[in-house]
XYZ file of C-alpha atoms in Angstrom:
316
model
C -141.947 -40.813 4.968
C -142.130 -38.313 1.909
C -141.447 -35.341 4.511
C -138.834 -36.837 6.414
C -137.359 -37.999 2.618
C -137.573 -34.725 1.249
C -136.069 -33.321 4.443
C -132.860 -35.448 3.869
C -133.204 -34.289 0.158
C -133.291 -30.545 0.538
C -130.183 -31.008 3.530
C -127.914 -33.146 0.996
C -128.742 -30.176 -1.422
C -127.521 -27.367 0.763
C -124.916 -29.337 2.017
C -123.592 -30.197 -1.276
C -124.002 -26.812 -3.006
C -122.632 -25.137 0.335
C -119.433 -27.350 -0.459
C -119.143 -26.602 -3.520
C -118.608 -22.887 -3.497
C -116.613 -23.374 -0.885
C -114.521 -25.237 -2.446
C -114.316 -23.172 -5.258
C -113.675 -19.858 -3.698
C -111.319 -20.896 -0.937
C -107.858 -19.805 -1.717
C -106.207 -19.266 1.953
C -105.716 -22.845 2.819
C -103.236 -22.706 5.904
C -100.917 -26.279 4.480
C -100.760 -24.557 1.248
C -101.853 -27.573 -0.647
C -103.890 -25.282 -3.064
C -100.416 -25.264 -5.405
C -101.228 -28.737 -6.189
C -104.171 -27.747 -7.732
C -102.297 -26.191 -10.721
C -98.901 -28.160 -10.661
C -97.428 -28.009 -14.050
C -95.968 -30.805 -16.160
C -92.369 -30.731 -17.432
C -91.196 -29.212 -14.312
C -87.334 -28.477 -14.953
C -86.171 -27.606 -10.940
C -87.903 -28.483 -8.255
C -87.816 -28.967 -4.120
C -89.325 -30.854 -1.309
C -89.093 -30.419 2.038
C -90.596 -29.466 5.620
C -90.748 -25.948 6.378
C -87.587 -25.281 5.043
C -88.379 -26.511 1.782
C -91.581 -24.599 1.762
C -90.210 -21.105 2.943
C -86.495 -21.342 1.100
C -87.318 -21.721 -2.280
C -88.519 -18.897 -4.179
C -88.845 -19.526 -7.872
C -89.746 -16.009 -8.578
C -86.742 -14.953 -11.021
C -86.369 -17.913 -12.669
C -87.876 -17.220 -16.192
C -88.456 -19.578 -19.057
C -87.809 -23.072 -17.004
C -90.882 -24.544 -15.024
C -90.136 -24.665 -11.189
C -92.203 -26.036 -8.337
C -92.182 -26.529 -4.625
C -93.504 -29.610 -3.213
C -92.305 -28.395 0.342
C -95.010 -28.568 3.292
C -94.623 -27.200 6.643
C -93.837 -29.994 9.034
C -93.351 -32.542 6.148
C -91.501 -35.471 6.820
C -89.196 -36.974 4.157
C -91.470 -40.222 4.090
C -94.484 -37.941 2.635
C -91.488 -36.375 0.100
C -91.446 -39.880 -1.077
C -95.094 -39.891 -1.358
C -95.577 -36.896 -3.221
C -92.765 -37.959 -5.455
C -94.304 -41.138 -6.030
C -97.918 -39.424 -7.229
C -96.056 -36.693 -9.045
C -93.065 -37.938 -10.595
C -94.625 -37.988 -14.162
C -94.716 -34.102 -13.796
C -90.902 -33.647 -13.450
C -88.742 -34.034 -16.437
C -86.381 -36.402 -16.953
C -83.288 -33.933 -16.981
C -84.530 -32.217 -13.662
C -82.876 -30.993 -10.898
C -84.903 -31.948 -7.612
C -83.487 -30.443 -4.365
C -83.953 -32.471 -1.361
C -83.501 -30.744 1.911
C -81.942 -32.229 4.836
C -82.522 -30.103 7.626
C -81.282 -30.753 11.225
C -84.532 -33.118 12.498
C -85.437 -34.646 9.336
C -83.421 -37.607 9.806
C -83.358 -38.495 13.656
C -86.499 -38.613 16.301
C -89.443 -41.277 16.407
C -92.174 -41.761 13.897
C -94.544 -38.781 12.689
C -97.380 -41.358 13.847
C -96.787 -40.626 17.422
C -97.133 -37.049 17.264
C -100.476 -35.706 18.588
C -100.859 -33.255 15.649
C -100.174 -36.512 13.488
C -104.127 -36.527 12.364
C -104.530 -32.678 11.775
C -101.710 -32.741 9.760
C -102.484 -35.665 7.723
C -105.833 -34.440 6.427
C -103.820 -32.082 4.499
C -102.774 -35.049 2.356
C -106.173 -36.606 1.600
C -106.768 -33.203 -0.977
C -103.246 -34.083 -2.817
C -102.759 -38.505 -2.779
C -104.681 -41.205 -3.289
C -105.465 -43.707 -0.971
C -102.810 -45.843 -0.998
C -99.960 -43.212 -0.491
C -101.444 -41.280 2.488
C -100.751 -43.000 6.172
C -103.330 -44.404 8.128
C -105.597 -43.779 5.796
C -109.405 -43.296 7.053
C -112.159 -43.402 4.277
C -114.561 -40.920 6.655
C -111.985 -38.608 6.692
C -111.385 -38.882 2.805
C -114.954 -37.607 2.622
C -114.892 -34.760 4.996
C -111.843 -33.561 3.517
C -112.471 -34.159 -0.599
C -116.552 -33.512 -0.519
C -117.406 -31.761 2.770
C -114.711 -29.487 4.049
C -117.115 -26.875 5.075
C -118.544 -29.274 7.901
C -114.827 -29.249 9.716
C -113.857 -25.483 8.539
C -115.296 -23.884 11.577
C -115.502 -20.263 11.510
C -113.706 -19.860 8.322
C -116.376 -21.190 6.445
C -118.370 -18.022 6.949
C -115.015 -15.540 6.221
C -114.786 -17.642 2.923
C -118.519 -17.261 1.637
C -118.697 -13.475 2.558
C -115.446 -13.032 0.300
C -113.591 -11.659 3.763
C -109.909 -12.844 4.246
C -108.752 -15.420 5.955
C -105.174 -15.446 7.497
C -103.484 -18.326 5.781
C -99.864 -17.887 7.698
C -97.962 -17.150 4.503
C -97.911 -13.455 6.080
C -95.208 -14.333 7.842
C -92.651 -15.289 4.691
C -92.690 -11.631 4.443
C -91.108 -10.671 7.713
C -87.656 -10.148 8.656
C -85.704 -11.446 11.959
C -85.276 -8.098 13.106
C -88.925 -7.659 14.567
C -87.641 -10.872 17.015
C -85.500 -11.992 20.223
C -83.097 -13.436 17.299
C -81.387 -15.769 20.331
C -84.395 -16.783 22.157
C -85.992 -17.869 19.327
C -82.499 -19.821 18.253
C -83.257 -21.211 21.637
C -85.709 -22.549 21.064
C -85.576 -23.421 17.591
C -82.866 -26.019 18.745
C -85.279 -27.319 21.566
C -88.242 -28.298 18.939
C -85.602 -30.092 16.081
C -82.386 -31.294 17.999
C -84.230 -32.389 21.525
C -88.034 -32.926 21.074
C -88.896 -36.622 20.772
C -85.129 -37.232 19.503
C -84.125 -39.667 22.270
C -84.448 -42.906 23.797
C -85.229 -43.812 27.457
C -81.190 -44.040 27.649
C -80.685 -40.835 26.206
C -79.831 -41.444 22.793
C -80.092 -40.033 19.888
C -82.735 -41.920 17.532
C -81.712 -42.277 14.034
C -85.291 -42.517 12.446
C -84.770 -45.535 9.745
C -87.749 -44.943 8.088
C -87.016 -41.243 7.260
C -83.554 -42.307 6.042
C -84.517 -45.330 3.822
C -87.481 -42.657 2.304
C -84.166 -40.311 1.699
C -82.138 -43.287 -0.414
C -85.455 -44.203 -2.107
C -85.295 -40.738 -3.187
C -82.062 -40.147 -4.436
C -82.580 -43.754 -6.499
C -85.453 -43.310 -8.196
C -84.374 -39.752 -9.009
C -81.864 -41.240 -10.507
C -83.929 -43.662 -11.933
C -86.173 -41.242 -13.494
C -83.173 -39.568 -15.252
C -83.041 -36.690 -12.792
C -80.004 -35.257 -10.235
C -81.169 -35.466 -6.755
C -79.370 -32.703 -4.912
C -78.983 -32.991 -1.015
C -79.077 -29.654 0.482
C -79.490 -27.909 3.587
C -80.662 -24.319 3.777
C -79.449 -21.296 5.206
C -79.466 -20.507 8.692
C -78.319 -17.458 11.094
C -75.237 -17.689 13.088
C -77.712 -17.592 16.095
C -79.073 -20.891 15.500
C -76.122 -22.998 14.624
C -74.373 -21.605 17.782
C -77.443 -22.387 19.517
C -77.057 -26.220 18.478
C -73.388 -26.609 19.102
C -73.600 -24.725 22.194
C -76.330 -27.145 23.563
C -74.941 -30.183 21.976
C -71.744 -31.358 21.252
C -72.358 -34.066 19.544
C -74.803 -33.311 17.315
C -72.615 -32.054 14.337
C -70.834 -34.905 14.322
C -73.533 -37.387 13.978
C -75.352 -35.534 11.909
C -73.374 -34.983 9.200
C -71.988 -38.360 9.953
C -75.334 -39.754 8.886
C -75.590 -37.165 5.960
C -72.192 -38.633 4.527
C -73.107 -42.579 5.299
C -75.844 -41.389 2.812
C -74.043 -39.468 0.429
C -71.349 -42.669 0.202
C -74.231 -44.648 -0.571
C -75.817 -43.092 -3.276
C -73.160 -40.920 -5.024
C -75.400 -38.086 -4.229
C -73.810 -34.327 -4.241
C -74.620 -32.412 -0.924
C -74.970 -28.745 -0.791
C -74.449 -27.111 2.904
C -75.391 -23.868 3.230
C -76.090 -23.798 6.765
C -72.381 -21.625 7.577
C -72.327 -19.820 4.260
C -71.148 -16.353 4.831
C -73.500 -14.633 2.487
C -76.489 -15.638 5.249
C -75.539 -16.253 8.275
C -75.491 -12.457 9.333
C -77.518 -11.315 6.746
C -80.481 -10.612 9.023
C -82.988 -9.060 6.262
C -82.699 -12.550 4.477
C -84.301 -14.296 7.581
C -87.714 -14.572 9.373
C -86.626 -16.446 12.470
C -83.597 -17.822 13.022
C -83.844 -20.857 10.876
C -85.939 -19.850 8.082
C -85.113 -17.704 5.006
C -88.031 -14.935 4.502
C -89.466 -14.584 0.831
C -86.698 -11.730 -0.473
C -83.585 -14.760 1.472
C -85.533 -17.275 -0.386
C -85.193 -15.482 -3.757
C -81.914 -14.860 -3.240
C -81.260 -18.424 -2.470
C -82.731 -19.945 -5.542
C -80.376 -17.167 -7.233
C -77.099 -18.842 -6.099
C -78.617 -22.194 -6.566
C -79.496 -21.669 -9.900
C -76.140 -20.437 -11.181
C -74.091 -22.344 -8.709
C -75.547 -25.703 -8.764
C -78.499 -26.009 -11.455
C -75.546 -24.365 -14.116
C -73.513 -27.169 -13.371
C -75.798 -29.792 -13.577
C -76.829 -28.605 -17.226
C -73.248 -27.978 -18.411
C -72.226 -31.839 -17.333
C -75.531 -32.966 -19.223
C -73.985 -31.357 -21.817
């Protein structure tokens, strides 16, 4: 009994300590929940987002005014609401908080039917509490906050030898030109206008849940004393010809929807998918839906002196 005791001792040991420096020294996580880690208080401008959120914000030249991005890749605009909800004490009360709209975030069935649903949710167990992650699992709560090392794989080695490990944010860096700019268009509009967006009938789904977590946004933005700003980001000519091409009547509902929203709420919406500074503007872009670090720059340029400027000087 001792030896099998003192077994289970000396394994809980390693285990633990084997955690714990890797946990400590692991800076390449691939969701890029790490920034959560040293979110600041009084944040001034912030985003949310999916993908676009993540990659089209770049806070880089804004000086003297604390900025953050709460955008994941993938994220849905229920879990914008949820990160909201657990961080709205860090965003001031005279914010500006941009919520992005992009082409899928509003239509399709729920995130719970995906099959990368429960990959992608472990992100959140490192960044919520209980109550504001879905389908929460209390084994997975463990793997993920006390031993991350047991589901790391091969990266768990990379990590403790101090070798890099690719993280994916390599590819912010790129530009469109190293791509088929229209077959990736192509299929850009297959994975957000036509994956998991219809019914058996063939209709488009308006996802109700991802639209009431929109509203509750906007209101309790409000609420807070901060101007929600609806927004959609920049994309190459390629893409949007790509949806109206395939789809007719896409535009129309969509923005349909967006302004059923905006009526609702009094919220401004900022459309930047056709502006002419981007939509040709190939060294801005990665792909051709998603602004690469130097477009993302530039785009937090504009929207700080054409929409955060006009917030302020109406506070004023």
């Amino acid at each position: 009994m001792k030896k099998v005791v003192t077994f289970f001792l000396v394994i809980s040991i390693v285990t633990l300590s084997v955690n714990y420096i890797y946990m400590k020294l692991d800076k390449s996580d691939s969701s890029d929940v790490n920034k959560f880690a040293d979110i600041p208080s009084d944040i001034k401008v912030c985003n949310f987002g999916s993908s676009h959120g993540l990659y089209g914000f770049n806070y880089e030249d804004v000086k003297d005014v604390e900025c953050f991005n709460f955008g994941l890749s993938a994220q849905y605009l229920s879990y914008d609401k949820r990160l909201f909800e657990e961080y709205k004490d860090n965003i001031d009360g005279g914010a500006v908080v941009f919520l992005p709209v992009s082409y899928f975030s509003l239509f399709g069935k729920s995130e719970l039917t995906e099959d990368v649903f429960e990959e992608k949710n472990r992100r959140y167990y490192r960044i919520l509490p209980p109550e504001l992650i879905k389908e929460y699992d209390w084994e997975t709560d463990i793997y993920m906050n006390y031993l991350p090392s047991l589901t790391a794989d091969t990266k768990l080695f990379r990590v403790l030898l101090g070798r890099p490990v690719d993280d994916g944010s390599g590819v912010w860096f790129k530009t469109v030109w190293e791509i088929d700019v229209a077959e990736d268009a192509k299929g850009a509009y297959e994975r957000h206008i036509v994956t998991d967006k219809f019914d058996e009938n063939g209709k488009r789904i308006v996802n109700e849940e991802e639209v009431d977590a929109l509203v509750y946004l906007i209101e309790a933005c409000k609420e807070k004393g901060a101007t929600p700003i609806l927004i959609t980001t920049p994309f190459l000519k390629e893409y949007t010809d790509a949806v109206s091409g395939n789809d007719e009547e896409f535009y129309s509902e969509f923005y349909g929807l967006v302004n059923e929203i905006v009526e609702q709420t009094g919220v401004d919406y900022y459309d930047y998918a056709f502006d002419e500074r981007f939509v040709k503007n190939y060294d801005w872009f990665m792909n051709s839906d998603y602004l690469n670090k130097e477009g993302a720059r530039q785009f937090v340029n504009i929207l700080m002196s054409e929409v955060v400027s006009r917030v302020t000087l109406q506070e004023e």
